[in-house]
Short mmCIF file of C-alpha atoms in Angstrom, two decimals:
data_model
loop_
_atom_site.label_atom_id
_atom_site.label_comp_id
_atom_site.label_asym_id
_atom_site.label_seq_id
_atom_site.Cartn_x
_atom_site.Cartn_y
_atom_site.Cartn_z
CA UNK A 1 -27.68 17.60 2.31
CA UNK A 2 -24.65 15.69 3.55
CA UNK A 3 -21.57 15.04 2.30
CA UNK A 4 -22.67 11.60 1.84
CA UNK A 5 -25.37 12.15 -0.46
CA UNK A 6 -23.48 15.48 -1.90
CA UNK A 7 -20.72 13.04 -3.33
CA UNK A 8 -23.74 10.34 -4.90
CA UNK A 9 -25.30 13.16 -6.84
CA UNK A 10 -22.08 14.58 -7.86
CA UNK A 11 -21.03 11.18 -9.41
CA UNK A 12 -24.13 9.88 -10.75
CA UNK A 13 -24.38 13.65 -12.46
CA UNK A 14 -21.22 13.51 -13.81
CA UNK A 15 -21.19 9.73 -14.40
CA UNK A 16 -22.02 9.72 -18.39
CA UNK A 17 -18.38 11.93 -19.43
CA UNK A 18 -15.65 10.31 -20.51
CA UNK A 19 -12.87 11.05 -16.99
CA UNK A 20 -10.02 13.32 -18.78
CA UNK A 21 -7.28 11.63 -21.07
CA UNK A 22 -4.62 9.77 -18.90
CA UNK A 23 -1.28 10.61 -19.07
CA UNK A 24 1.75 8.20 -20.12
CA UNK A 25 3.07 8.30 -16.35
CA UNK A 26 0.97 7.09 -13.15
CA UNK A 27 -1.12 9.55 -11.44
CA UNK A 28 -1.30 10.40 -7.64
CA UNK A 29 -3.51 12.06 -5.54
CA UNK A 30 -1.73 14.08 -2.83
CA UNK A 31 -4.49 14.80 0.15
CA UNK A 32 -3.29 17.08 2.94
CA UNK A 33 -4.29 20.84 4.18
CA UNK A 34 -0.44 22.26 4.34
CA UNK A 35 0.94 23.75 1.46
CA UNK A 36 4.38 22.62 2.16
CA UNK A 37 3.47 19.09 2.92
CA UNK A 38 1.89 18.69 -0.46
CA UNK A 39 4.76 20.14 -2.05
CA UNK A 40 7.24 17.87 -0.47
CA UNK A 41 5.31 14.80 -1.20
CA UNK A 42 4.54 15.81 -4.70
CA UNK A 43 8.54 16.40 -4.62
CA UNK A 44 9.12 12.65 -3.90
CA UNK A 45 6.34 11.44 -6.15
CA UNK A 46 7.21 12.89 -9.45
CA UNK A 47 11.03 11.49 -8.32
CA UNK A 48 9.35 7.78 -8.22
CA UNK A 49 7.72 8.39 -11.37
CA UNK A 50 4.03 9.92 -10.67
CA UNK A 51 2.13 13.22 -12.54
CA UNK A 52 0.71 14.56 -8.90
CA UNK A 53 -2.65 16.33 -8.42
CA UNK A 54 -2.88 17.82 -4.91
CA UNK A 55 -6.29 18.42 -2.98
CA UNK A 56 -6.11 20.43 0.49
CA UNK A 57 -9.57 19.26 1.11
CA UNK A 58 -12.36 17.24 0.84
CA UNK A 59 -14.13 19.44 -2.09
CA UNK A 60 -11.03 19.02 -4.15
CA UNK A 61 -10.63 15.24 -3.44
CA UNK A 62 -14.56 14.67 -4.89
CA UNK A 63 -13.09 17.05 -8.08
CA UNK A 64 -9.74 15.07 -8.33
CA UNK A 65 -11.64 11.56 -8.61
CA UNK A 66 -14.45 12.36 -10.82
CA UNK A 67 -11.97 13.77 -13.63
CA UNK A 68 -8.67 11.45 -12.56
CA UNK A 69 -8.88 8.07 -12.44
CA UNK A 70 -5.51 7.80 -9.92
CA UNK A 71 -3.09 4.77 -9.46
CA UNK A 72 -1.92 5.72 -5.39
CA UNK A 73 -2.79 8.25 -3.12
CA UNK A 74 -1.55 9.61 0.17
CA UNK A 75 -3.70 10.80 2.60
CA UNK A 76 -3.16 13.36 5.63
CA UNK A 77 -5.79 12.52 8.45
CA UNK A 78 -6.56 15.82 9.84
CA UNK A 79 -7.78 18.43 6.98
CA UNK A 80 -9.08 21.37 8.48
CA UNK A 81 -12.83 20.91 9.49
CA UNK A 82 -13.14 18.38 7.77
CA UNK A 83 -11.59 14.42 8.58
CA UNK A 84 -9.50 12.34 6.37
CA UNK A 85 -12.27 9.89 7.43
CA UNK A 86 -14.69 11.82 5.23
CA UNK A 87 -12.10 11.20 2.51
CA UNK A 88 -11.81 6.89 2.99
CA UNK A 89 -15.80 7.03 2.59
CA UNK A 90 -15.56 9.11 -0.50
CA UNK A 91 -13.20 6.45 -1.49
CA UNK A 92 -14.91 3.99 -0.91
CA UNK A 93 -18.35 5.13 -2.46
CA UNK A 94 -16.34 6.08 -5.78
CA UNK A 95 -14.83 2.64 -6.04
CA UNK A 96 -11.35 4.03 -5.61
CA UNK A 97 -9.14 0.84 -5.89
CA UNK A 98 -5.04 1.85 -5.95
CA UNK A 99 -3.25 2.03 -2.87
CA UNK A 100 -3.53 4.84 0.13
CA UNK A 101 -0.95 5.85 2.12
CA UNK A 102 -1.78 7.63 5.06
CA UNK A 103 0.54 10.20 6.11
CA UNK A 104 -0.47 11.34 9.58
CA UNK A 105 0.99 13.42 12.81
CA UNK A 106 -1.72 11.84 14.88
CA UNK A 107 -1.38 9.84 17.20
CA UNK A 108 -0.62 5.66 16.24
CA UNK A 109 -3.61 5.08 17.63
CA UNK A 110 -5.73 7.33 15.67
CA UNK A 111 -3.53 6.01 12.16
CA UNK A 112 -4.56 2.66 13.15
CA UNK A 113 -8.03 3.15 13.29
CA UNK A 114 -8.52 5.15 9.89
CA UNK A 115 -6.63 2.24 8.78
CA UNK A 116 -8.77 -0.39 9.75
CA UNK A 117 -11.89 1.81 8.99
CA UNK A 118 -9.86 1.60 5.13
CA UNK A 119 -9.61 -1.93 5.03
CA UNK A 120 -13.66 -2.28 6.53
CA UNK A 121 -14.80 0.00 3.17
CA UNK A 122 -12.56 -2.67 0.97
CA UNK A 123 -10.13 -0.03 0.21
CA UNK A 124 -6.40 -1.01 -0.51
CA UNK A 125 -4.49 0.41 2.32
CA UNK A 126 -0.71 0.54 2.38
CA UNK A 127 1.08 0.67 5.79
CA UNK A 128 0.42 4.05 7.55
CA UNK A 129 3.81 6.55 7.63
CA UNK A 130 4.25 8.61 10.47
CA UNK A 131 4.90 12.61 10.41
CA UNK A 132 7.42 13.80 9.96
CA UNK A 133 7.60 11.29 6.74
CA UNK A 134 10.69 9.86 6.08
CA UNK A 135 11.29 10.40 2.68
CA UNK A 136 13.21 8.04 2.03
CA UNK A 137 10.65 5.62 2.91
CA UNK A 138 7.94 7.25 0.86
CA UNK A 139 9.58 7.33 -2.01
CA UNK A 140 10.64 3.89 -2.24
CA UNK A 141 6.73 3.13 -1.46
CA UNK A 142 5.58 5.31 -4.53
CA UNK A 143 8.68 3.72 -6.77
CA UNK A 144 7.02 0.55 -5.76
CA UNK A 145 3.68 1.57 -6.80
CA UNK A 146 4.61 3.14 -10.20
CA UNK A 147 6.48 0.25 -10.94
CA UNK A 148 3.92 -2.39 -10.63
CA UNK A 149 1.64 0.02 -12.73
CA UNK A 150 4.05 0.23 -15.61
CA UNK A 151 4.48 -3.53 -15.47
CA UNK A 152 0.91 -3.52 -15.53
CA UNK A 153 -0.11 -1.70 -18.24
CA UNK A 154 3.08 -3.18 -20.68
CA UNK A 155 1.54 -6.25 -20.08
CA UNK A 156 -1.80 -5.10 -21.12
CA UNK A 157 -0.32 -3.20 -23.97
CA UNK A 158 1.20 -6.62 -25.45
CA UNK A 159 -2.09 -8.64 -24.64
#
């Protein structure tokens, strides 16, 4: 079985439960294979706001979305064996809708096209930040993010 059809059972199995009780503040998903990185990030998202849930690889991604339903995500490109490719078609087939940053040492060339490949699945893609990630940067990105969110969902509140 691929990881392809791996991710469509494991959704349509776990499709009938209820995803796990949201919590007052946005959630993130914090994809990347270094301990330190996801700490750092995770850092600078719960400073604009966010409850972070890290995944070092692609297992823990599939986990993260079928019991989170998240409002951003950033996204390292190179996880071990496995692509953050793999990840933007897991994406994709889950219906994953808030934005994805990708936070990447490769090459621009290489950002660009995971990018692109983003934007072909219909995925909402934020402008790629290079590593080392200026932090600065990122967290005025997430602030963003969480902002809009909140605005969001007080509007929907008073609806």
């Amino acid at each position: 079985m691929n990881l392809f059809e791996a991710i469509q059972r494991a959704t349509e199995a776990l499709a009938p439960f209820e995803r796990l009780k949201q919590s007052k503040d946005p959630q993130i998903l914090v994809v990347d294979d270094e301990e330190v990185h996801r700490t750092i990030i995770c850092k600078v998202a719960a400073r604009a706001g966010f409850v972070s849930v890290e995944a070092k690889d692609c297992g823990e991604v599939v986990r993260g979305t079928l019991l989170h339903d998240f409002h951003c995500a950033t996204l390292d490109l190179s996880l071990g064996e496995r692509e953050g490719t793999e990840v933007l078609l897991h994406f994709s087939i889950c219906g994953f809708r808030a934005p994805i940053i990708i936070l990447s040492g490769a090459d621009i060339e290489v950002a660009t096209k995971a990018f692109n490949l983003g934007k072909s699945l219909n995925l909402n893609m934020a402008d790629p930040i290079a590593k080392p990630v200026d932090l600065g940067l990122l967290r005025e990105r997430l602030t963003a993010v969480a902002e809009a969110w909140r605005a969001e969902r007080a509007e929907a509140t008073a609806a």
